[in-house]
Amino acid sequence: MQSWVKTARDRLLEIRGSEPGWGYRTGGEPATEPTVLAALGLLASDTQNSVDPATANATRWLTSIQRSDGAVGVSFKLQTPEWPTSYALLLWQAAGSSTTPVTRGCHWLLQHKGITFPNPKDGALGHDTTIPGWSWVNDTYSWLEPTAMAVIALRRAGFADHPRVRLGLAMINDRVIPEGGWNFGNNVTFGTSLRPKPAPTGMALVALADGNEPSPAVEKSLDYLSRELVRVRSAESLGWGLLGLAAWGRLPVDASSWLNESSKRVLPRPDAAMQLGCLLMASSTQTLDFLGVQRPKGAVHASRS
Amino acid sequence: MHPVLKFDPRTMTRREWLTAVGAVTAAGVGAAWLSRHWPQSTETFIGRTPNYNSSIRSVVLAGMKELGITRREIAGKSIMLKPNLVEPATEAPHINTNPIFIREVAEAFRSMDAREVFVAEGPGHCRDTYLVLDESGVGDLLRDAKLPFVDLNHDDVDVVRNAVRRTTLKTIYLPRSLRRADMVVSLPKMKTHHWTGATLSMKNFFGVMPGICYGWPKNVLHREGINESVVDIVGTVKPSLAIVDGIVGMEGDGPIMGEAKAMGVVVMGRQLPAVDATCCRLMKLNPARIDYLKLAADRLGPIGEFWIKQRGESIMSEAKTFKLLDDPQFAKYRA
């Protein structure tokens, strides 16, 4: 185990304290998203391939806050919005939890979708507003990140061929920025391409990794990420960006040193849990299995030495 | 109801107001109506600041003096600065409030013996707040100036009563760090906006709404109406002051894809609608055509020029035309 990985793992366990999960800030109330990312990071980076007590506690806590309809909110107190449901599904599956919460969570996800509306005639938007994905909050529009995470979680649970997942993939493909990459989910406004960002691009690339050869749009997006990550050291963007590249067999040879560099910045922060989780997830190709990625045939991963 | 009673004096020009008063008097409604509808006047300050290397701090301190903000009012207080950091922007620094501007405002408050000054923001388009801080240059500045930062998108959350109710939302989620501040200060960028006409000190408060509750973008607020949401948030948060970075603004396809516009001004005031109305006049936009200003004008502060005492430089001497998108729908903001 690389030394930064051990340090990051130790720090994660330290900042959890006696809570069952991790909060957005150290000492804060446990919340679904940081708990899932921290626990997935611990799982992915565990050389023993075992579920440690902290991860086991986290999965039990998530089950305890799951609503009767299958959704999982932001935290115990914030039962809505329900976008973290996809995250919870990923941890339950990676940790080998009982199938019941997974089944209920998938049922909830498949019953919900972002609102759609007829394409505006004024040309203000450059994407198709009629394709439903998933929203951050019920009864609002579909956006990139919740759609990518829902697709990833449902695919991992065996729903890759479900019509909703196919529509989600269509939405992701439709929202790609013409020059490559994704942002929050708006590719063109008033005829101008908006700027891509590494984290949503990484998530989209993970969601689209189906074992096939990359489309031209995926190729452009991989090129964008490969260029961009050379200078990006914020943990969430670097972590998801590297996972996006790894999903298509394009992990840069310097990835490990970038992760090390980023972890040093993150360790003292009061909101380190989610960020360390992202870095640890990106440190191991096992994460791609947790995310249900089908790697392209013959893909070669660069060395992580 | 007499038609004049539907008029809103806070959006009126002096001529319109005098006409309305005459009509009311003629209609025999008289003193009672006038006492209910007589607007409170307010003050805004325009300071000339040619670039980010000039003495922003002294201009801000001069503005505070003109606005009657004393050391006694600031000393011992916790000050939250809310810049506009929409998304990462190495190649387009005019998207975000300039880091030097943030530092100079912070130092102005420190020089008035504030107990603490901290910076807080919840970027609307980018989940990775640290990427925004890195690429805007604000991260380095915060470290060098020892200014604490709070990511409002991921803060603990309080549910509070919506004090205005222009939207259908009975309650709104607000980040707990707002409670830490004695004074909340809006530090927006002076920009055009392709959905609302302009984004200034009021629209800047979309950034206090926690992303974990509202999403990225904060689409619940779009569904409820951007203009109505702006008024609800500002009316509930009750910011104390606005200090607008109008040194370099953005024109055209704002708030993120427009071009830099050198303006060389700092605009300040205690009542945000008045500050934003003054900025609109500086940008040669009509504040009465900006819907959230129109909505705010009946309860959060005046936007009519007659009710705003102008301190510092004059609007006439500093105003420059901000380009709008070349589409007929945007012409209304000039009329």
PDB file of C-alpha atoms in Angstrom, chain A residues 45-161:
ATOM      1  CA  SER A  45      -8.016   0.654  -1.110  1.00  0.00           C
ATOM      2  CA  ASP A  46      -8.172  -2.286   1.302  1.00  0.00           C
ATOM      3  CA  THR A  47      -5.517  -4.771   0.282  1.00  0.00           C
ATOM      4  CA  GLN A  48      -7.176  -7.481   2.374  1.00  0.00           C
ATOM      5  CA  ASN A  49     -10.339  -7.268   0.239  1.00  0.00           C
ATOM      6  CA  SER A  50     -12.399  -7.277   3.397  1.00  0.00           C
ATOM      7  CA  VAL A  51     -15.189  -5.082   4.712  1.00  0.00           C
ATOM      8  CA  ASP A  52     -13.757  -3.255   7.702  1.00  0.00           C
ATOM      9  CA  PRO A  53     -15.950  -2.429  10.729  1.00  0.00           C
ATOM     10  CA  ALA A  54     -16.241   1.237   9.713  1.00  0.00           C
ATOM     11  CA  THR A  55     -17.654   0.302   6.319  1.00  0.00           C
ATOM     12  CA  ALA A  56     -19.962  -2.268   7.850  1.00  0.00           C
ATOM     13  CA  ASN A  57     -21.274   0.356  10.269  1.00  0.00           C
ATOM     14  CA  ALA A  58     -21.773   2.796   7.414  1.00  0.00           C
ATOM     15  CA  THR A  59     -23.833   0.344   5.368  1.00  0.00           C
ATOM     16  CA  ARG A  60     -26.010  -0.463   8.371  1.00  0.00           C
ATOM     17  CA  TRP A  61     -26.538   3.221   9.046  1.00  0.00           C
ATOM     18  CA  LEU A  62     -27.565   3.805   5.437  1.00  0.00           C
ATOM     19  CA  THR A  63     -30.089   1.007   5.702  1.00  0.00           C
ATOM     20  CA  SER A  64     -31.447   2.553   8.900  1.00  0.00           C
ATOM     21  CA  ILE A  65     -32.171   5.878   7.162  1.00  0.00           C
ATOM     22  CA  GLN A  66     -33.679   4.361   4.014  1.00  0.00           C
ATOM     23  CA  ARG A  67     -37.295   5.462   3.704  1.00  0.00           C
ATOM     24  CA  SER A  68     -40.093   2.948   3.431  1.00  0.00           C
ATOM     25  CA  ASP A  69     -40.475   3.808  -0.280  1.00  0.00           C
ATOM     26  CA  GLY A  70     -36.815   2.895  -0.905  1.00  0.00           C
ATOM     27  CA  ALA A  71     -35.341   6.403  -1.211  1.00  0.00           C
ATOM     28  CA  VAL A  72     -32.373   7.641   0.783  1.00  0.00           C
ATOM     29  CA  GLY A  73     -32.147  11.316   1.654  1.00  0.00           C
ATOM     30  CA  VAL A  74     -29.222  13.618   2.296  1.00  0.00           C
ATOM     31  CA  SER A  75     -29.071  12.604   5.974  1.00  0.00           C
ATOM     32  CA  PHE A  76     -31.242  11.286   8.774  1.00  0.00           C
ATOM     33  CA  LYS A  77     -32.718  14.765   9.306  1.00  0.00           C
ATOM     34  CA  LEU A  78     -32.900  15.718   5.614  1.00  0.00           C
ATOM     35  CA  GLN A  79     -35.042  12.940   4.147  1.00  0.00           C
ATOM     36  CA  THR A  80     -35.406  14.983   0.974  1.00  0.00           C
ATOM     37  CA  PRO A  81     -34.124  15.514  -1.637  1.00  0.00           C
ATOM     38  CA  GLU A  82     -33.500  11.919  -2.609  1.00  0.00           C
ATOM     39  CA  TRP A  83     -30.628  12.202  -5.104  1.00  0.00           C
ATOM     40  CA  PRO A  84     -28.259  10.339  -2.689  1.00  0.00           C
ATOM     41  CA  THR A  85     -30.245   7.125  -3.282  1.00  0.00           C
ATOM     42  CA  SER A  86     -27.899   6.218  -6.156  1.00  0.00           C
ATOM     43  CA  TYR A  87     -24.887   6.636  -3.887  1.00  0.00           C
ATOM     44  CA  ALA A  88     -26.356   4.382  -1.212  1.00  0.00           C
ATOM     45  CA  LEU A  89     -27.034   1.692  -3.813  1.00  0.00           C
ATOM     46  CA  LEU A  90     -23.374   1.667  -4.807  1.00  0.00           C
ATOM     47  CA  LEU A  91     -22.112   1.136  -1.275  1.00  0.00           C
ATOM     48  CA  TRP A  92     -24.650  -1.545  -0.418  1.00  0.00           C
ATOM     49  CA  GLN A  93     -23.634  -3.467  -3.515  1.00  0.00           C
ATOM     50  CA  ALA A  94     -19.891  -2.995  -3.066  1.00  0.00           C
ATOM     51  CA  ALA A  95     -20.084  -4.098   0.561  1.00  0.00           C
ATOM     52  CA  GLY A  96     -22.191  -7.135  -0.276  1.00  0.00           C
ATOM     53  CA  SER A  97     -25.129  -6.002   1.868  1.00  0.00           C
ATOM     54  CA  SER A  98     -28.493  -7.711   1.887  1.00  0.00           C
ATOM     55  CA  THR A  99     -30.403  -7.396  -1.395  1.00  0.00           C
ATOM     56  CA  THR A 100     -33.491  -5.881   0.232  1.00  0.00           C
ATOM     57  CA  PRO A 101     -32.332  -2.251   0.468  1.00  0.00           C
ATOM     58  CA  VAL A 102     -30.868  -2.517  -3.042  1.00  0.00           C
ATOM     59  CA  THR A 103     -34.120  -3.794  -4.489  1.00  0.00           C
ATOM     60  CA  ARG A 104     -36.119  -1.075  -2.760  1.00  0.00           C
ATOM     61  CA  GLY A 105     -33.667   1.636  -3.762  1.00  0.00           C
ATOM     62  CA  CYS A 106     -33.692   0.541  -7.414  1.00  0.00           C
ATOM     63  CA  HIS A 107     -37.472   0.458  -7.363  1.00  0.00           C
ATOM     64  CA  TRP A 108     -37.570   4.063  -6.146  1.00  0.00           C
ATOM     65  CA  LEU A 109     -35.041   5.227  -8.749  1.00  0.00           C
ATOM     66  CA  LEU A 110     -36.914   3.546 -11.581  1.00  0.00           C
ATOM     67  CA  GLN A 111     -40.161   5.206 -10.491  1.00  0.00           C
ATOM     68  CA  HIS A 112     -38.711   8.718 -10.594  1.00  0.00           C
ATOM     69  CA  LYS A 113     -37.468  10.891 -13.394  1.00  0.00           C
ATOM     70  CA  GLY A 114     -36.661  14.508 -14.098  1.00  0.00           C
ATOM     71  CA  ILE A 115     -39.322  16.641 -15.726  1.00  0.00           C
ATOM     72  CA  THR A 116     -39.237  17.201 -19.470  1.00  0.00           C
ATOM     73  CA  PHE A 117     -40.734  19.888 -21.652  1.00  0.00           C
ATOM     74  CA  PRO A 118     -41.062  20.544 -25.395  1.00  0.00           C
ATOM     75  CA  ASN A 119     -37.903  21.863 -26.984  1.00  0.00           C
ATOM     76  CA  PRO A 120     -37.965  25.673 -26.916  1.00  0.00           C
ATOM     77  CA  LYS A 121     -38.271  27.270 -30.330  1.00  0.00           C
ATOM     78  CA  ASP A 122     -36.039  30.226 -29.523  1.00  0.00           C
ATOM     79  CA  GLY A 123     -32.869  28.138 -29.778  1.00  0.00           C
ATOM     80  CA  ALA A 124     -31.752  29.175 -26.291  1.00  0.00           C
ATOM     81  CA  LEU A 125     -30.754  25.610 -25.376  1.00  0.00           C
ATOM     82  CA  GLY A 126     -28.542  23.242 -27.339  1.00  0.00           C
ATOM     83  CA  HIS A 127     -29.892  19.968 -25.984  1.00  0.00           C
ATOM     84  CA  ASP A 128     -33.049  17.903 -26.240  1.00  0.00           C
ATOM     85  CA  THR A 129     -35.349  18.832 -23.377  1.00  0.00           C
ATOM     86  CA  THR A 130     -37.637  15.857 -23.996  1.00  0.00           C
ATOM     87  CA  ILE A 131     -35.216  13.125 -22.865  1.00  0.00           C
ATOM     88  CA  PRO A 132     -35.767  12.248 -19.214  1.00  0.00           C
ATOM     89  CA  GLY A 133     -32.891  11.513 -16.886  1.00  0.00           C
ATOM     90  CA  TRP A 134     -32.781  12.054 -13.154  1.00  0.00           C
ATOM     91  CA  SER A 135     -33.002  15.284 -11.188  1.00  0.00           C
ATOM     92  CA  TRP A 136     -31.393  16.510  -7.984  1.00  0.00           C
ATOM     93  CA  VAL A 137     -34.814  17.300  -6.497  1.00  0.00           C
ATOM     94  CA  ASN A 138     -38.207  15.802  -7.322  1.00  0.00           C
ATOM     95  CA  ASP A 139     -40.268  17.643  -9.919  1.00  0.00           C
ATOM     96  CA  THR A 140     -37.298  19.491 -11.363  1.00  0.00           C
ATOM     97  CA  TYR A 141     -35.316  19.068 -14.567  1.00  0.00           C
ATOM     98  CA  SER A 142     -32.826  16.295 -15.355  1.00  0.00           C
ATOM     99  CA  TRP A 143     -29.151  17.134 -14.846  1.00  0.00           C
ATOM    100  CA  LEU A 144     -25.931  15.407 -15.665  1.00  0.00           C
ATOM    101  CA  GLU A 145     -24.576  14.250 -12.314  1.00  0.00           C
ATOM    102  CA  PRO A 146     -27.721  12.695 -10.812  1.00  0.00           C
ATOM    103  CA  THR A 147     -28.408  11.000 -14.143  1.00  0.00           C
ATOM    104  CA  ALA A 148     -24.889   9.583 -14.437  1.00  0.00           C
ATOM    105  CA  MET A 149     -24.970   8.318 -10.846  1.00  0.00           C
ATOM    106  CA  ALA A 150     -28.413   6.731 -11.304  1.00  0.00           C
ATOM    107  CA  VAL A 151     -27.259   4.992 -14.497  1.00  0.00           C
ATOM    108  CA  ILE A 152     -24.111   3.710 -12.775  1.00  0.00           C
ATOM    109  CA  ALA A 153     -26.022   2.445  -9.719  1.00  0.00           C
ATOM    110  CA  LEU A 154     -28.787   0.775 -11.738  1.00  0.00           C
ATOM    111  CA  ARG A 155     -26.337  -0.833 -14.163  1.00  0.00           C
ATOM    112  CA  ARG A 156     -24.402  -2.249 -11.211  1.00  0.00           C
ATOM    113  CA  ALA A 157     -27.669  -3.684  -9.917  1.00  0.00           C
ATOM    114  CA  GLY A 158     -28.370  -5.487 -13.191  1.00  0.00           C
ATOM    115  CA  PHE A 159     -30.642  -2.965 -14.897  1.00  0.00           C
ATOM    116  CA  ALA A 160     -28.288  -2.085 -17.774  1.00  0.00           C
ATOM    117  CA  ASP A 161     -30.951  -2.929 -20.337  1.00  0.00           C
TER     118      ASP A 161
END
